[in-house]
């Protein structure tokens, strides 16, 4: 918990667009991203956002409060219609036999160190892990008896990368005093009065919005928060995608 003096000092600094680590209210901490670190997974990414350190693995196969919060946010931001299209991922790409067999993707996340803004770090790492994910092609051979299940042959050498173009990231916009800021450290989070978690894609489109904490948010402030996320989100995604593209070209 912050003392009253620390609370006043932090809020006054945010009001002047100056933070304890030298950033302004719209700056993220330094990001270190590594992909493909877990050979057992279909795709993986480790991301360090300042001192916050997370690891995400995606596995393709036919607990706590923070985990539940992130899972719900991911589900809302990736939701698609009944056809499987229109969401963050085109779920039809996971189809093996229409209406019968498909790949299931499991996202496992591990928080190695927590220093604020964990949900955003996990969402960025998840997007990177999905870009690293390869789904093997499956050759379907019909059985002689129409009532029998078809024979499936998994072709690991003919894997297909997932298209993450529409996959959003979560961007938490917090109110500290009268200022709105992103990427709060654990110390700064003690000084926030309200926070909005916004899922935004590369085009700046809102995919989901959820409030964090129990404090109410003025509708006008909420609109400002969403606008800030819509402006900053595509910039973050562009930097991330540029890195992922460069790495992919190097591996090829």
C-alpha positions as CSV (number, residue, x, y, z in Angstrom):
1,X,0.0,0.0,0.0
2,X,1.2,3.5,-0.8
3,X,1.4,6.1,2.0
4,X,-0.6,9.3,1.6
5,X,2.5,11.3,0.7
6,X,3.5,8.8,-2.0
7,X,-0.1,8.9,-3.4
8,X,0.0,12.7,-3.6
9,X,3.5,12.7,-5.1
10,X,2.6,10.1,-7.8
11,X,-0.6,11.8,-8.8
12,X,1.0,15.2,-9.0
13,X,3.7,13.7,-11.2
14,X,1.1,12.1,-13.5
15,X,-0.7,15.4,-13.8
16,X,2.6,16.9,-15.1
17,X,3.1,14.0,-17.5
18,X,6.1,12.8,-15.5
19,X,6.5,9.4,-13.8
20,X,9.0,8.1,-11.3
21,X,10.9,6.1,-14.0
22,X,11.1,9.0,-16.4
23,X,8.3,7.9,-18.8
24,X,5.3,10.0,-19.8
25,X,1.8,8.8,-19.3
26,X,1.6,7.1,-22.7
27,X,4.9,5.3,-22.7
28,X,5.3,1.6,-22.1
29,X,8.3,0.2,-20.3
30,X,11.0,-1.5,-22.4
31,X,9.8,-4.8,-24.0
32,X,12.0,-7.9,-24.4
33,X,10.3,-10.6,-26.5
34,X,11.4,-14.1,-27.4
35,X,9.4,-16.7,-29.4
36,X,9.8,-20.4,-30.0
37,X,11.5,-21.1,-26.6
38,X,9.4,-24.2,-25.7
39,X,9.9,-27.0,-28.2
40,X,7.1,-29.0,-26.5
41,X,4.5,-26.4,-27.5
42,X,3.0,-25.6,-30.9
43,X,4.0,-22.0,-30.3
44,X,5.4,-20.0,-27.4
45,X,6.6,-16.5,-26.3
46,X,8.3,-15.0,-23.3
47,X,7.8,-11.3,-22.7
48,X,9.4,-8.9,-20.3
49,X,7.6,-5.6,-19.8
50,X,9.9,-3.8,-17.5
51,X,10.2,-6.1,-14.5
52,X,6.9,-7.9,-15.3
53,X,7.9,-11.3,-16.9
54,X,5.4,-13.7,-18.5
55,X,5.6,-16.9,-20.5
56,X,2.8,-18.1,-22.8
57,X,2.6,-21.5,-24.6
58,X,0.0,-22.5,-27.2
59,X,-0.7,-26.2,-27.7
60,X,-2.8,-27.7,-30.4
61,X,-4.6,-31.0,-29.6
62,X,-7.8,-32.9,-31.0
63,X,-6.9,-21.0,-10.9
64,X,-6.5,-18.1,-9.6
65,X,-8.3,-14.8,-9.8
66,X,-5.7,-13.2,-12.1
67,X,-5.9,-16.3,-14.4
68,X,-9.7,-16.1,-14.5
69,X,-9.6,-12.4,-15.3
70,X,-7.2,-12.8,-18.1
71,X,-9.1,-15.8,-19.5
72,X,-12.3,-13.9,-19.6
73,X,-10.7,-10.9,-21.2
74,X,-9.1,-13.1,-23.9
75,X,-12.4,-14.9,-24.6
76,X,-14.3,-11.6,-25.0
77,X,-11.6,-10.1,-27.3
78,X,-11.3,-13.2,-29.5
79,X,-15.1,-14.0,-29.7
80,X,-16.3,-15.0,-33.2
81,X,-19.8,-15.6,-34.6
82,X,-21.3,-19.0,-35.0
83,X,-19.5,-19.5,-38.4
84,X,-16.1,-19.2,-36.7
85,X,-15.4,-16.0,-38.7
86,X,-15.2,-12.4,-37.6
87,X,-13.2,-13.0,-34.4
88,X,-9.5,-12.5,-33.6
89,X,-8.7,-15.9,-35.2
90,X,-10.5,-17.5,-38.1
91,X,-11.6,-20.7,-36.4
92,X,-12.3,-22.4,-39.7
93,X,-8.6,-22.7,-40.1
94,X,-8.6,-25.3,-37.3
95,X,-11.2,-27.4,-39.1
96,X,-10.1,-30.9,-40.1
97,X,-13.5,-32.4,-41.1
98,X,-16.4,-30.0,-41.3
99,X,-18.8,-30.5,-38.4
100,X,-16.9,-33.4,-36.9
101,X,-13.2,-33.0,-36.2
102,X,-11.1,-29.9,-35.5
103,X,-7.9,-28.8,-33.7
104,X,-8.3,-27.4,-30.2
105,X,-5.9,-24.7,-29.1
106,X,-4.9,-24.4,-25.4
107,X,-3.2,-21.2,-24.2
108,X,-1.2,-21.7,-21.0
109,X,0.2,-18.7,-19.3
110,X,2.8,-18.4,-16.5
111,X,3.6,-15.2,-14.6
112,X,7.3,-15.4,-13.7
113,X,7.5,-12.0,-12.1
114,X,4.7,-9.5,-11.3
115,X,5.4,-5.7,-11.4
116,X,2.1,-4.3,-12.7
117,X,0.1,-4.5,-15.9
118,X,0.2,-8.3,-16.1
119,X,-2.9,-8.7,-18.2
120,X,-1.5,-6.5,-21.0
121,X,1.8,-8.3,-20.9
122,X,0.0,-11.6,-21.2
123,X,-2.1,-10.5,-24.1
124,X,0.9,-9.3,-26.1
125,X,2.8,-12.5,-25.3
126,X,-0.3,-14.5,-26.4
127,X,-0.4,-12.7,-29.7
128,X,3.3,-13.4,-30.2
129,X,2.9,-17.1,-29.2
130,X,0.0,-17.5,-31.7
131,X,2.1,-16.1,-34.5
132,X,4.7,-18.7,-33.6
133,X,2.1,-21.5,-33.7
134,X,2.1,-24.0,-36.5
135,X,-0.9,-26.3,-37.1
136,X,0.0,-29.6,-38.9
137,X,-1.9,-30.5,-42.0
138,X,-4.1,-33.6,-41.6
139,X,-4.8,-36.1,-44.4
140,X,-8.3,-37.6,-44.1
141,X,-8.9,-41.1,-45.6
142,X,-12.5,-42.3,-45.6
143,X,-13.1,-45.6,-44.0
144,X,-14.5,-48.5,-46.1
145,X,-17.6,-48.6,-43.9
146,X,-19.4,-45.2,-43.9
147,X,-20.3,-45.7,-40.3
148,X,-16.7,-45.9,-39.2
149,X,-14.5,-42.9,-38.3
150,X,-12.2,-41.8,-41.1
151,X,-8.4,-42.5,-40.8
152,X,-6.3,-39.4,-40.0
153,X,-2.7,-38.9,-40.8
154,X,-1.0,-35.9,-39.2
155,X,1.6,-34.3,-41.5
156,X,4.0,-32.5,-39.2
157,X,6.3,-31.5,-42.1
158,X,3.4,-29.6,-43.8
159,X,2.4,-27.3,-41.0
160,X,0.5,-24.0,-41.5
161,X,1.1,-20.8,-39.5
162,X,-1.9,-19.1,-37.9
163,X,-3.0,-15.8,-39.3
164,X,-2.9,-13.3,-36.4
165,X,-3.8,-10.2,-38.4
166,X,-7.0,-9.6,-36.6
167,X,-5.9,-10.8,-33.1
168,X,-6.2,-7.9,-30.7
169,X,-4.2,-7.0,-27.6
170,X,-5.4,-5.8,-24.2
171,X,-4.5,-2.3,-23.3
172,X,-5.3,-1.1,-19.7
173,X,-5.9,2.6,-19.4
174,X,-5.8,3.8,-15.8
175,X,-6.9,7.0,-14.1
176,X,-4.3,8.4,-11.7
177,X,-5.6,11.6,-10.2
178,X,-6.9,13.6,-13.2
179,X,-4.4,11.9,-15.7
180,X,-5.0,8.8,-17.9
181,X,-2.0,6.5,-18.3
182,X,-1.0,3.1,-19.6
183,X,1.4,0.4,-18.4
184,X,1.4,1.1,-14.7
185,X,3.9,-0.5,-12.4
186,X,2.8,-2.3,-9.3
187,X,3.6,0.8,-7.2
188,X,1.7,3.1,-9.6
189,X,-1.3,0.7,-9.6
190,X,-1.8,1.5,-5.8
191,X,-2.5,5.1,-6.8
192,X,-5.1,4.5,-9.5
193,X,-8.7,5.4,-8.9
194,X,-10.2,3.6,-11.9
195,X,-9.1,1.4,-14.8
196,X,-10.5,0.2,-18.1
197,X,-9.2,-2.8,-20.0
198,X,-9.7,-2.4,-23.7
199,X,-9.1,-5.0,-26.4
200,X,-8.1,-3.3,-29.7
201,X,-6.9,-4.6,-33.0
202,X,-4.4,-3.3,-35.5
203,X,-7.0,-1.1,-37.1
204,X,-7.9,0.6,-33.8
205,X,-11.3,-1.2,-33.6
206,X,-12.7,-2.0,-30.2
207,X,-13.1,-5.7,-29.7
208,X,-14.0,-5.8,-26.0
209,X,-14.1,-3.4,-23.0
210,X,-14.2,-4.3,-19.3
211,X,-13.8,-2.3,-16.1
212,X,-11.2,-3.3,-13.6
213,X,-11.8,-2.7,-9.9
214,X,-15.0,-1.7,-8.2
215,X,-14.8,2.1,-8.5
216,X,-17.1,3.7,-11.0
217,X,-15.9,5.6,-14.1
218,X,-17.4,8.8,-15.4
219,X,-18.8,8.2,-18.9
220,X,-16.8,11.1,-20.3
221,X,-13.6,9.7,-18.8
222,X,-14.4,6.2,-20.1
223,X,-14.7,7.6,-23.6
224,X,-11.3,9.2,-23.3
225,X,-9.9,5.9,-22.1
226,X,-11.2,4.0,-25.1
227,X,-10.0,6.7,-27.5
228,X,-6.5,6.5,-26.0
229,X,-6.5,2.7,-26.3
230,X,-7.7,3.0,-29.9
231,X,-4.9,5.4,-30.7
232,X,-2.0,3.6,-28.9
233,X,-3.0,0.0,-29.6
234,X,-2.3,0.0,-33.3
235,X,1.1,1.6,-32.7
236,X,2.1,-1.2,-30.2
237,X,0.8,-3.9,-32.6
238,X,2.7,-2.4,-35.5
239,X,6.0,-2.5,-33.6
240,X,5.2,-6.1,-32.4
241,X,4.3,-7.3,-35.9
242,X,7.5,-5.7,-37.4
243,X,9.6,-7.6,-34.9
244,X,7.7,-10.9,-35.5
245,X,8.0,-10.5,-39.3
246,X,11.7,-9.8,-39.1
247,X,12.3,-12.8,-36.9
248,X,10.2,-15.0,-39.2
249,X,12.2,-13.9,-42.2
250,X,15.5,-14.7,-40.4
251,X,14.3,-18.2,-39.5
252,X,13.2,-18.9,-43.1
